Short mmCIF file of N, CA and C in Angstrom, two decimals:
data_model
loop_
_atom_site.label_atom_id
_atom_site.label_comp_id
_atom_site.label_asym_id
_atom_site.label_seq_id
_atom_site.Cartn_x
_atom_site.Cartn_y
_atom_site.Cartn_z
N UNK R 22 0.80 -1.25 0.11
CA UNK R 22 -0.03 0.02 -0.07
C UNK R 22 0.92 1.26 0.01
N UNK R 23 1.87 1.46 0.85
CA UNK R 23 2.72 2.61 0.87
C UNK R 23 3.53 2.78 -0.50
N UNK R 24 3.78 1.53 -1.19
CA UNK R 24 4.37 1.66 -2.53
C UNK R 24 3.67 2.31 -3.47
N UNK R 25 2.27 2.20 -3.50
CA UNK R 25 1.33 2.80 -4.43
C UNK R 25 1.40 4.26 -4.09
N UNK R 26 1.42 4.75 -2.85
CA UNK R 26 1.50 6.16 -2.45
C UNK R 26 2.86 6.78 -3.09
N UNK R 27 3.91 6.04 -2.92
CA UNK R 27 5.12 6.54 -3.51
C UNK R 27 5.23 6.57 -4.96
N UNK R 28 4.62 5.51 -5.65
CA UNK R 28 4.48 5.48 -7.01
C UNK R 28 3.70 6.67 -7.69
N UNK R 29 2.60 6.90 -7.01
CA UNK R 29 1.59 7.93 -7.43
C UNK R 29 2.33 9.22 -7.23
N UNK R 30 3.03 9.47 -6.06
CA UNK R 30 3.74 10.75 -5.96
C UNK R 30 4.83 10.93 -6.91
N UNK R 31 5.45 9.95 -7.32
CA UNK R 31 6.45 9.96 -8.35
C UNK R 31 5.95 10.31 -9.74
N UNK R 32 4.91 9.76 -10.00
CA UNK R 32 4.01 10.20 -11.25
C UNK R 32 3.63 11.56 -11.36
N UNK R 33 3.06 12.02 -10.25
CA UNK R 33 2.63 13.43 -10.08
C UNK R 33 3.81 14.44 -10.22
N UNK R 34 4.96 14.03 -9.68
CA UNK R 34 6.09 14.82 -9.72
C UNK R 34 6.63 14.91 -11.18
N UNK R 35 6.57 13.75 -11.89
CA UNK R 35 6.95 13.73 -13.28
C UNK R 35 6.03 14.71 -14.04
N UNK R 36 4.71 14.62 -13.85
CA UNK R 36 3.99 15.62 -14.41
C UNK R 36 4.20 17.08 -14.22
N UNK R 37 4.63 17.32 -13.00
CA UNK R 37 5.14 18.56 -12.46
C UNK R 37 6.28 19.08 -13.52
N UNK R 38 7.21 18.17 -13.72
CA UNK R 38 8.36 18.34 -14.46
C UNK R 38 7.93 18.66 -16.08
N UNK R 39 7.08 17.87 -16.41
CA UNK R 39 6.55 18.02 -17.89
C UNK R 39 5.90 19.45 -18.04
N UNK R 40 5.08 19.91 -16.93
CA UNK R 40 4.42 21.19 -17.02
C UNK R 40 5.53 22.21 -17.08
N UNK R 41 6.61 22.04 -16.24
CA UNK R 41 7.70 23.10 -16.42
C UNK R 41 8.37 23.09 -17.80
N UNK R 42 8.66 21.95 -18.34
CA UNK R 42 9.23 21.91 -19.69
C UNK R 42 8.34 22.62 -20.75
N UNK R 43 6.95 22.35 -20.64
CA UNK R 43 6.01 23.05 -21.49
C UNK R 43 6.04 24.46 -21.31
N UNK R 44 6.10 24.95 -20.01
CA UNK R 44 6.02 26.30 -19.78
C UNK R 44 7.47 27.01 -20.51
N UNK R 45 8.42 26.27 -20.22
CA UNK R 45 9.77 26.89 -20.62
C UNK R 45 9.78 26.97 -22.27
N UNK R 46 9.14 25.95 -22.97
CA UNK R 46 9.20 25.95 -24.43
C UNK R 46 8.41 27.28 -25.01
N UNK R 47 7.63 27.89 -23.96
CA UNK R 47 7.09 29.06 -24.49
C UNK R 47 7.67 30.26 -24.43
N UNK R 48 9.00 30.18 -23.75
CA UNK R 48 9.83 31.31 -23.52
C UNK R 48 10.77 31.32 -24.81
N UNK R 49 10.88 32.53 -25.38
CA UNK R 49 11.82 32.67 -26.53
C UNK R 49 13.15 32.68 -25.98
N UNK R 50 14.06 31.99 -26.72
CA UNK R 50 15.52 31.96 -26.57
C UNK R 50 16.30 32.24 -27.74
N UNK R 51 15.69 32.97 -28.65
CA UNK R 51 16.49 33.49 -29.98
C UNK R 51 15.90 32.97 -31.13
N UNK R 52 15.28 31.82 -31.15
CA UNK R 52 14.80 31.29 -32.45
C UNK R 52 13.26 31.38 -32.29
N UNK R 53 12.68 31.48 -33.60
CA UNK R 53 11.16 31.41 -33.59
C UNK R 53 10.74 29.97 -33.47
N UNK R 54 9.65 29.73 -32.84
CA UNK R 54 9.16 28.39 -32.57
C UNK R 54 7.59 28.49 -32.48
N UNK R 55 6.75 27.70 -33.13
CA UNK R 55 5.37 27.72 -32.99
C UNK R 55 4.96 27.63 -31.51
N UNK R 56 5.85 26.93 -30.76
CA UNK R 56 5.57 26.62 -29.29
C UNK R 56 5.38 28.12 -28.52
N UNK R 57 5.88 29.16 -29.06
CA UNK R 57 5.87 30.40 -28.49
C UNK R 57 4.40 30.94 -28.32
N UNK R 58 3.54 30.31 -29.21
CA UNK R 58 2.05 30.81 -29.17
C UNK R 58 1.32 29.89 -28.45
N UNK R 59 1.78 28.81 -27.88
CA UNK R 59 0.90 27.82 -27.28
C UNK R 59 0.05 28.25 -26.32
N UNK R 60 0.42 29.31 -25.43
CA UNK R 60 -0.38 29.82 -24.45
C UNK R 60 -1.36 31.05 -24.71
N UNK R 61 -1.25 31.40 -26.11
CA UNK R 61 -2.16 32.53 -26.54
C UNK R 61 -3.50 31.95 -26.95
N UNK R 62 -4.41 32.57 -26.15
CA UNK R 62 -5.93 32.15 -26.41
C UNK R 62 -6.73 33.33 -27.13
N UNK R 63 -7.52 32.88 -28.14
CA UNK R 63 -8.10 33.79 -28.97
C UNK R 63 -9.77 33.73 -28.67
N UNK R 64 -10.36 34.88 -28.44
CA UNK R 64 -11.81 34.78 -28.29
C UNK R 64 -12.46 34.47 -29.75
N UNK R 65 -12.93 33.38 -29.96
CA UNK R 65 -13.41 33.02 -31.14
C UNK R 65 -14.88 32.45 -30.94
N UNK R 66 -15.89 33.27 -31.51
CA UNK R 66 -17.21 32.85 -31.34
C UNK R 66 -17.60 32.79 -29.93
N UNK R 67 -17.16 33.57 -29.12
CA UNK R 67 -17.53 33.62 -27.68
C UNK R 67 -16.84 32.63 -26.83
N UNK R 68 -15.94 31.81 -27.37
CA UNK R 68 -15.14 30.80 -26.62
C UNK R 68 -13.67 31.05 -26.76
N UNK R 69 -12.96 30.81 -25.58
CA UNK R 69 -11.48 31.11 -25.71
C UNK R 69 -10.89 29.78 -26.42
N UNK R 70 -10.27 29.96 -27.47
CA UNK R 70 -9.63 28.98 -28.15
C UNK R 70 -8.15 29.17 -28.44
N UNK R 71 -7.20 28.11 -28.21
CA UNK R 71 -5.88 28.33 -28.50
C UNK R 71 -5.64 28.70 -30.01
N UNK R 72 -4.65 29.45 -30.26
CA UNK R 72 -4.33 30.01 -31.54
C UNK R 72 -4.05 28.89 -32.55
N UNK R 73 -3.45 27.93 -31.94
CA UNK R 73 -3.04 26.65 -32.76
C UNK R 73 -4.19 25.93 -33.39
N UNK R 74 -5.29 26.08 -32.70
CA UNK R 74 -6.58 25.42 -33.22
C UNK R 74 -7.37 26.24 -34.26
N UNK R 75 -6.87 27.49 -34.60
CA UNK R 75 -7.48 28.31 -35.50
C UNK R 75 -6.69 28.44 -36.69
N UNK R 76 -5.44 27.95 -36.81
CA UNK R 76 -4.54 28.61 -37.71
C UNK R 76 -3.39 27.64 -37.95
N UNK R 77 -2.73 27.60 -39.01
CA UNK R 77 -1.50 27.02 -39.33
C UNK R 77 -0.28 27.98 -38.66
N UNK R 78 0.64 27.42 -37.93
CA UNK R 78 1.81 28.23 -37.59
C UNK R 78 2.94 27.63 -38.14
N UNK R 79 3.71 28.43 -38.76
CA UNK R 79 4.94 27.76 -39.33
C UNK R 79 6.15 29.00 -39.15
N UNK R 80 7.37 28.39 -39.29
CA UNK R 80 8.52 29.36 -39.22
C UNK R 80 9.29 29.31 -40.58
N UNK R 81 9.01 30.38 -41.34
CA UNK R 81 9.77 30.45 -42.75
C UNK R 81 11.23 30.53 -42.52
N UNK R 82 11.62 31.29 -41.50
CA UNK R 82 13.05 31.46 -41.23
C UNK R 82 13.17 31.35 -39.56
N UNK R 83 14.50 31.55 -39.15
CA UNK R 83 14.67 31.43 -37.81
C UNK R 83 14.07 32.52 -36.85
N UNK R 84 13.84 33.73 -37.54
CA UNK R 84 13.20 34.72 -36.70
C UNK R 84 11.86 35.23 -37.03
N UNK R 85 11.07 34.40 -37.75
CA UNK R 85 9.79 34.72 -38.26
C UNK R 85 8.76 33.63 -38.03
N UNK R 86 7.68 34.14 -37.43
CA UNK R 86 6.55 33.20 -37.40
C UNK R 86 5.41 33.69 -38.35
N UNK R 87 4.76 32.64 -39.04
CA UNK R 87 3.87 32.97 -40.01
C UNK R 87 2.47 32.18 -39.66
N UNK R 88 1.40 32.98 -39.21
CA UNK R 88 0.22 32.50 -38.93
C UNK R 88 -0.82 32.59 -39.87
N UNK R 89 -1.31 31.48 -40.44
CA UNK R 89 -2.33 31.49 -41.57
C UNK R 89 -3.77 30.95 -40.95
N UNK R 90 -4.60 31.90 -40.65
CA UNK R 90 -5.90 31.38 -40.17
C UNK R 90 -6.67 30.53 -41.22
N UNK R 91 -7.34 29.59 -40.66
CA UNK R 91 -8.25 28.71 -41.63
C UNK R 91 -9.53 29.59 -42.03
N UNK R 92 -10.02 30.30 -40.98
CA UNK R 92 -11.09 31.20 -41.18
C UNK R 92 -10.62 32.64 -41.19
N UNK R 93 -10.74 33.29 -42.45
CA UNK R 93 -10.07 34.56 -42.71
C UNK R 93 -10.65 35.59 -41.81
N UNK R 94 -11.99 35.47 -41.26
CA UNK R 94 -12.65 36.37 -40.43
C UNK R 94 -12.13 36.50 -38.95
N UNK R 95 -11.21 35.60 -38.59
CA UNK R 95 -10.68 35.33 -37.28
C UNK R 95 -9.35 36.08 -37.20
N UNK R 96 -8.85 36.63 -38.34
CA UNK R 96 -7.49 37.21 -38.33
C UNK R 96 -7.37 38.31 -37.36
N UNK R 97 -8.46 39.15 -37.10
CA UNK R 97 -8.29 40.26 -36.38
C UNK R 97 -8.21 39.91 -34.84
N UNK R 98 -9.03 38.81 -34.51
CA UNK R 98 -9.16 38.40 -33.16
C UNK R 98 -7.73 37.73 -32.78
N UNK R 99 -7.16 36.97 -33.79
CA UNK R 99 -5.80 36.43 -33.49
C UNK R 99 -4.89 37.53 -33.23
N UNK R 100 -4.84 38.45 -34.02
CA UNK R 100 -3.95 39.64 -33.85
C UNK R 100 -4.14 40.40 -32.58
N UNK R 101 -5.33 40.53 -32.20
CA UNK R 101 -5.60 41.09 -30.88
C UNK R 101 -5.11 40.39 -29.64
N UNK R 102 -5.29 39.04 -29.82
CA UNK R 102 -4.85 38.02 -28.73
C UNK R 102 -3.40 38.16 -28.52
N UNK R 103 -2.51 38.10 -29.79
CA UNK R 103 -1.07 38.21 -29.68
C UNK R 103 -0.73 39.48 -29.00
N UNK R 104 -1.38 40.59 -29.30
CA UNK R 104 -0.97 41.91 -28.85
C UNK R 104 -1.22 41.92 -27.22
N UNK R 105 -2.32 41.30 -26.97
CA UNK R 105 -2.62 41.24 -25.46
C UNK R 105 -1.86 40.31 -24.55
N UNK R 106 -1.25 39.36 -25.23
CA UNK R 106 -0.43 38.31 -24.53
C UNK R 106 0.78 39.06 -23.93
N UNK R 107 1.52 38.39 -22.99
CA UNK R 107 2.65 38.93 -22.35
C UNK R 107 3.97 38.54 -22.94
N UNK R 108 3.74 38.15 -24.32
CA UNK R 108 5.02 37.90 -25.12
C UNK R 108 5.78 39.01 -25.65
N UNK R 109 5.11 40.08 -25.70
CA UNK R 109 5.87 41.26 -26.18
C UNK R 109 6.11 41.26 -27.73
N UNK R 110 5.33 40.54 -28.59
CA UNK R 110 5.34 40.47 -29.95
C UNK R 110 4.36 41.39 -30.71
N UNK R 111 4.73 41.79 -31.82
CA UNK R 111 4.24 42.87 -32.69
C UNK R 111 3.78 42.23 -34.01
N UNK R 112 2.46 41.64 -34.05
CA UNK R 112 2.08 40.94 -35.22
C UNK R 112 1.81 42.04 -36.48
N UNK R 113 2.16 41.60 -37.65
CA UNK R 113 1.88 42.42 -38.88
C UNK R 113 0.61 41.63 -39.68
N UNK R 114 -0.40 42.20 -40.01
CA UNK R 114 -1.56 41.73 -40.51
C UNK R 114 -1.57 42.09 -42.09
N UNK R 115 -1.53 41.17 -42.98
CA UNK R 115 -1.62 41.57 -44.36
C UNK R 115 -3.06 41.18 -45.06
N UNK R 116 -4.01 40.81 -44.14
CA UNK R 116 -5.22 40.45 -44.54
C UNK R 116 -5.46 38.98 -44.83
N UNK R 117 -4.40 38.30 -45.04
CA UNK R 117 -4.54 36.86 -45.33
C UNK R 117 -3.81 36.11 -44.20
N UNK R 118 -2.62 36.67 -43.84
CA UNK R 118 -1.87 36.01 -42.83
C UNK R 118 -1.28 36.98 -41.93
N UNK R 119 -0.82 36.52 -40.87
CA UNK R 119 -0.10 37.28 -39.72
C UNK R 119 1.42 37.01 -39.75
N UNK R 120 2.25 37.76 -39.82
CA UNK R 120 3.60 37.63 -39.75
C UNK R 120 4.32 38.31 -38.56
N UNK R 121 4.96 37.54 -37.77
CA UNK R 121 5.74 38.06 -36.64
C UNK R 121 7.17 37.98 -36.66
N UNK R 122 7.73 39.05 -36.81
CA UNK R 122 9.24 39.18 -36.88
C UNK R 122 9.71 39.25 -35.46
N UNK R 123 10.54 38.23 -34.98
CA UNK R 123 11.08 38.41 -33.65
C UNK R 123 12.29 39.17 -33.57
N UNK R 124 12.23 40.32 -32.92
CA UNK R 124 13.54 41.00 -32.64
C UNK R 124 14.65 40.32 -32.11
N UNK R 125 15.80 40.74 -32.21
CA UNK R 125 17.03 40.20 -31.53
C UNK R 125 16.84 40.52 -30.02
N UNK R 126 17.14 39.55 -29.35
CA UNK R 126 16.92 39.76 -27.75
C UNK R 126 18.05 40.77 -27.29
N UNK R 127 17.61 41.63 -26.44
CA UNK R 127 18.45 42.53 -25.84
C UNK R 127 18.96 42.12 -24.54
N UNK R 128 20.02 42.53 -23.96
CA UNK R 128 20.47 42.01 -22.54
C UNK R 128 19.27 42.18 -21.62
N UNK R 129 18.71 43.29 -21.68
CA UNK R 129 17.39 43.50 -20.74
C UNK R 129 16.50 42.44 -20.82
N UNK R 130 16.06 42.14 -22.10
CA UNK R 130 15.11 41.16 -22.30
C UNK R 130 15.45 39.82 -21.85
N UNK R 131 16.89 39.45 -22.24
CA UNK R 131 17.33 38.17 -21.78
C UNK R 131 17.33 38.09 -20.13
N UNK R 132 17.60 39.25 -19.31
CA UNK R 132 17.46 39.12 -18.01
C UNK R 132 16.09 38.94 -17.55
N UNK R 133 15.03 39.56 -18.25
CA UNK R 133 13.77 39.36 -17.93
C UNK R 133 13.23 37.86 -18.06
N UNK R 134 13.75 37.21 -19.17
CA UNK R 134 13.33 35.89 -19.60
C UNK R 134 14.00 35.07 -18.51
N UNK R 135 15.21 35.32 -18.06
CA UNK R 135 15.82 34.39 -16.97
C UNK R 135 14.95 34.57 -15.83
N UNK R 136 14.50 35.69 -15.38
CA UNK R 136 13.55 35.98 -14.13
C UNK R 136 12.38 35.21 -14.30
N UNK R 137 11.68 35.14 -15.51
CA UNK R 137 10.52 34.26 -15.84
C UNK R 137 10.79 32.76 -15.84
N UNK R 138 11.91 32.52 -16.20
CA UNK R 138 12.37 30.99 -16.10
C UNK R 138 12.48 30.75 -14.62
N UNK R 139 13.13 31.46 -13.90
CA UNK R 139 13.19 31.23 -12.35
C UNK R 139 11.86 31.06 -11.59
N UNK R 140 10.93 31.99 -12.16
CA UNK R 140 9.67 32.00 -11.62
C UNK R 140 8.91 30.50 -11.79
N UNK R 141 9.01 30.27 -13.09
CA UNK R 141 8.46 28.89 -13.49
C UNK R 141 9.16 27.76 -12.73
N UNK R 142 10.38 27.75 -12.55
CA UNK R 142 11.11 26.74 -11.85
C UNK R 142 10.60 26.72 -10.33
N UNK R 143 10.55 27.88 -9.79
CA UNK R 143 10.06 28.09 -8.40
C UNK R 143 8.58 27.36 -8.19
N UNK R 144 7.65 27.74 -9.20
CA UNK R 144 6.50 27.02 -9.17
C UNK R 144 6.40 25.57 -9.28
N UNK R 145 7.39 25.03 -10.17
CA UNK R 145 7.52 23.65 -10.21
C UNK R 145 8.13 22.99 -8.90
N UNK R 146 9.00 23.70 -8.24
CA UNK R 146 9.42 23.17 -6.93
C UNK R 146 8.40 23.08 -5.94
N UNK R 147 7.65 24.25 -5.82
CA UNK R 147 6.47 24.13 -4.90
C UNK R 147 5.65 23.12 -5.20
N UNK R 148 5.22 22.85 -6.44
CA UNK R 148 4.37 21.63 -6.79
C UNK R 148 4.89 20.32 -6.38
N UNK R 149 6.23 20.19 -6.52
CA UNK R 149 6.83 18.98 -6.06
C UNK R 149 6.69 18.80 -4.48
N UNK R 150 6.96 19.77 -3.93
CA UNK R 150 6.96 19.77 -2.44
C UNK R 150 5.57 19.62 -1.93
N UNK R 151 4.49 20.14 -2.55
CA UNK R 151 3.22 19.97 -2.15
C UNK R 151 2.68 18.48 -2.37
N UNK R 152 3.36 17.78 -3.46
CA UNK R 152 3.14 16.35 -3.70
C UNK R 152 3.70 15.67 -2.54
N UNK R 153 4.96 16.01 -2.12
CA UNK R 153 5.49 15.40 -1.15
C UNK R 153 4.67 15.31 0.22
N UNK R 154 4.21 16.56 0.41
CA UNK R 154 3.24 16.74 1.68
C UNK R 154 2.20 15.80 1.55
N UNK R 155 1.62 15.80 0.53
CA UNK R 155 0.31 14.79 0.33
C UNK R 155 0.77 13.41 0.47
N UNK R 156 1.79 13.03 -0.10
CA UNK R 156 2.20 11.65 0.08
C UNK R 156 2.53 11.38 1.63
N UNK R 157 3.26 12.16 2.14
CA UNK R 157 3.52 12.04 3.62
C UNK R 157 2.24 12.02 4.53
N UNK R 158 1.19 12.75 4.24
CA UNK R 158 0.02 12.74 4.93
C UNK R 158 -0.60 11.32 4.62
N UNK R 159 -0.59 10.91 3.40
CA UNK R 159 -1.34 9.59 3.14
C UNK R 159 -0.53 8.34 3.95
N UNK R 160 0.83 8.57 3.91
CA UNK R 160 1.61 7.45 4.81
C UNK R 160 1.22 7.58 6.27
N UNK R 161 1.07 8.84 6.78
CA UNK R 161 0.67 8.90 8.16
C UNK R 161 -0.76 8.38 8.49
N UNK R 162 -1.76 8.52 7.49
CA UNK R 162 -3.04 7.92 7.58
C UNK R 162 -2.88 6.57 7.58
N UNK R 163 -1.96 5.90 6.84
CA UNK R 163 -1.84 4.39 6.84
C UNK R 163 -1.26 3.96 8.15
N UNK R 164 -0.61 4.63 8.92
CA UNK R 164 -0.11 4.26 10.18
C UNK R 164 -1.21 4.04 11.06
N UNK R 165 -2.17 4.95 11.02
CA UNK R 165 -3.36 4.72 11.91
C UNK R 165 -4.35 3.61 11.35
N UNK R 166 -4.58 3.65 10.07
CA UNK R 166 -5.50 2.69 9.58
C UNK R 166 -4.98 1.36 9.18
N UNK R 167 -3.80 1.26 8.64
CA UNK R 167 -3.21 -0.23 8.05
C UNK R 167 -2.22 -0.68 9.19
N UNK R 168 -1.90 -0.03 10.26
CA UNK R 168 -1.19 -0.53 11.36
C UNK R 168 0.22 -0.50 10.91
N UNK R 169 0.84 0.51 10.15
CA UNK R 169 2.21 0.61 9.90
C UNK R 169 2.89 1.11 11.20
N UNK R 170 4.25 0.49 11.50
CA UNK R 170 4.87 0.90 12.81
C UNK R 170 5.56 2.37 12.43
N UNK R 171 5.93 2.92 13.39
CA UNK R 171 6.48 4.23 13.20
C UNK R 171 7.92 4.19 12.37
N UNK R 172 8.55 3.08 12.49
CA UNK R 172 9.82 3.07 11.69
C UNK R 172 9.44 2.70 10.25
N UNK R 173 8.49 2.06 10.00
CA UNK R 173 7.93 1.88 8.55
C UNK R 173 7.50 3.32 8.06
N UNK R 174 6.82 3.96 8.75
CA UNK R 174 6.42 5.23 8.31
C UNK R 174 7.61 6.11 8.08
N UNK R 175 8.52 6.16 8.92
CA UNK R 175 9.65 6.95 8.78
C UNK R 175 10.62 6.60 7.60
N UNK R 176 10.63 5.24 7.30
CA UNK R 176 11.42 4.70 6.08
C UNK R 176 10.77 5.13 4.93
N UNK R 177 9.32 5.15 4.76
CA UNK R 177 8.76 5.48 3.59
C UNK R 177 8.70 6.90 3.33
N UNK R 178 8.66 7.80 4.50
CA UNK R 178 8.82 9.16 4.29
C UNK R 178 10.20 9.66 3.81
N UNK R 179 11.17 8.96 4.26
CA UNK R 179 12.62 9.10 3.83
C UNK R 179 12.72 8.69 2.36
N UNK R 180 12.03 7.72 1.82
CA UNK R 180 11.98 7.42 0.50
C UNK R 180 11.44 8.49 -0.53
N UNK R 181 10.16 8.95 0.24
CA UNK R 181 9.50 10.13 -0.59
C UNK R 181 10.34 11.28 -0.63
N UNK R 182 11.16 11.47 0.57
CA UNK R 182 12.14 12.69 0.43
C UNK R 182 13.20 12.60 -0.54
N UNK R 183 13.67 11.25 -0.70
CA UNK R 183 14.59 11.10 -1.73
C UNK R 183 14.16 11.45 -3.15
N UNK R 184 12.89 11.00 -3.30
CA UNK R 184 12.31 11.24 -4.59
C UNK R 184 12.19 12.74 -4.94
N UNK R 185 11.80 13.33 -3.79
CA UNK R 185 11.63 14.85 -3.88
C UNK R 185 12.82 15.50 -4.13
N UNK R 186 13.87 15.10 -3.53
CA UNK R 186 15.27 15.72 -3.66
C UNK R 186 15.75 15.52 -5.15
N UNK R 187 15.40 14.20 -5.65
CA UNK R 187 15.80 14.00 -7.04
C UNK R 187 15.00 14.88 -8.07
N UNK R 188 13.78 15.01 -7.90
CA UNK R 188 12.96 15.92 -8.70
C UNK R 188 13.32 17.31 -8.69
N UNK R 189 13.69 17.79 -7.43
CA UNK R 189 14.08 19.23 -7.33
C UNK R 189 15.44 19.40 -8.06
N UNK R 190 16.39 18.48 -7.91
CA UNK R 190 17.59 18.49 -8.68
C UNK R 190 17.30 18.55 -10.18
N UNK R 191 16.39 17.84 -10.51
CA UNK R 191 16.00 17.76 -12.14
C UNK R 191 15.40 19.16 -12.37
N UNK R 192 14.66 19.82 -11.69
CA UNK R 192 14.12 21.08 -11.91
C UNK R 192 15.32 22.08 -12.21
N UNK R 193 16.27 22.10 -11.18
CA UNK R 193 17.50 22.94 -11.29
C UNK R 193 18.30 22.67 -12.44
N UNK R 194 18.32 21.44 -12.93
CA UNK R 194 19.14 21.07 -14.19
C UNK R 194 18.32 21.63 -15.41
N UNK R 195 17.19 21.62 -15.38
CA UNK R 195 16.21 22.03 -16.53
C UNK R 195 16.42 23.61 -16.64
N UNK R 196 16.31 24.26 -15.40
CA UNK R 196 16.34 25.68 -15.46
C UNK R 196 17.89 26.25 -15.77
N UNK R 197 18.87 25.46 -15.42
CA UNK R 197 20.18 25.95 -15.72
C UNK R 197 20.27 25.77 -17.30
N UNK R 198 19.82 24.77 -17.88
CA UNK R 198 20.04 24.60 -19.38
C UNK R 198 19.36 25.70 -20.13
N UNK R 199 17.98 26.06 -19.60
CA UNK R 199 17.12 27.00 -20.30
C UNK R 199 17.93 28.42 -20.09
N UNK R 200 18.44 28.69 -18.95
CA UNK R 200 19.14 29.91 -18.69
C UNK R 200 20.24 30.08 -19.49
N UNK R 201 21.05 29.07 -19.78
CA UNK R 201 22.21 29.01 -20.70
C UNK R 201 21.76 29.29 -22.06
N UNK R 202 20.63 28.73 -22.50
CA UNK R 202 20.14 28.89 -23.78
C UNK R 202 19.74 30.37 -23.99
N UNK R 203 19.11 30.89 -23.11
CA UNK R 203 18.52 32.31 -23.17
C UNK R 203 19.80 33.29 -23.22
N UNK R 204 20.96 33.07 -22.37
CA UNK R 204 21.91 33.90 -22.40
C UNK R 204 23.03 33.77 -23.57
N UNK R 205 22.78 32.67 -24.38
CA UNK R 205 23.61 32.69 -25.42
C UNK R 205 23.38 33.74 -26.41
N UNK R 206 24.50 34.31 -26.98
CA UNK R 206 24.26 35.32 -27.99
C UNK R 206 24.52 34.94 -29.35
#
């Protein structure tokens, strides 16, 4: 029974790492990527819809994103959503498609991106620690209900802490790689 708690905790911690990786792909590190627009939501017929469900997004070159809406009437809403997003992008609408030219990253913008990276990392660490707390609470409940001894509870909690430490170290490794990528000129 405690093994299932530990396994569940590790699966949830893996999901927290996946969420961190997904958030970090949306941060621009010099090259254009359709993943930059993953978090942009467009109000389309009264519903908030991800931009990638309304248009083709491709990269004709390393610093340009091209958005070609399937429904030409949505082009204004897509442009407005990109402007409202916190990405700092300036779309150019030619009536048929939207072109976004990504400016070169300045040192100030790089420092801002590193701050955002660290914020995402801290959120991931908090999520991992919350999962640890939940798992430890489940183990303590088992002490009362399943009759685990204090030594067994302590051993299982130590195992959960080792998993937590491993996942926190992985978060730090992911953050260091992203920071290095952002600071490359």
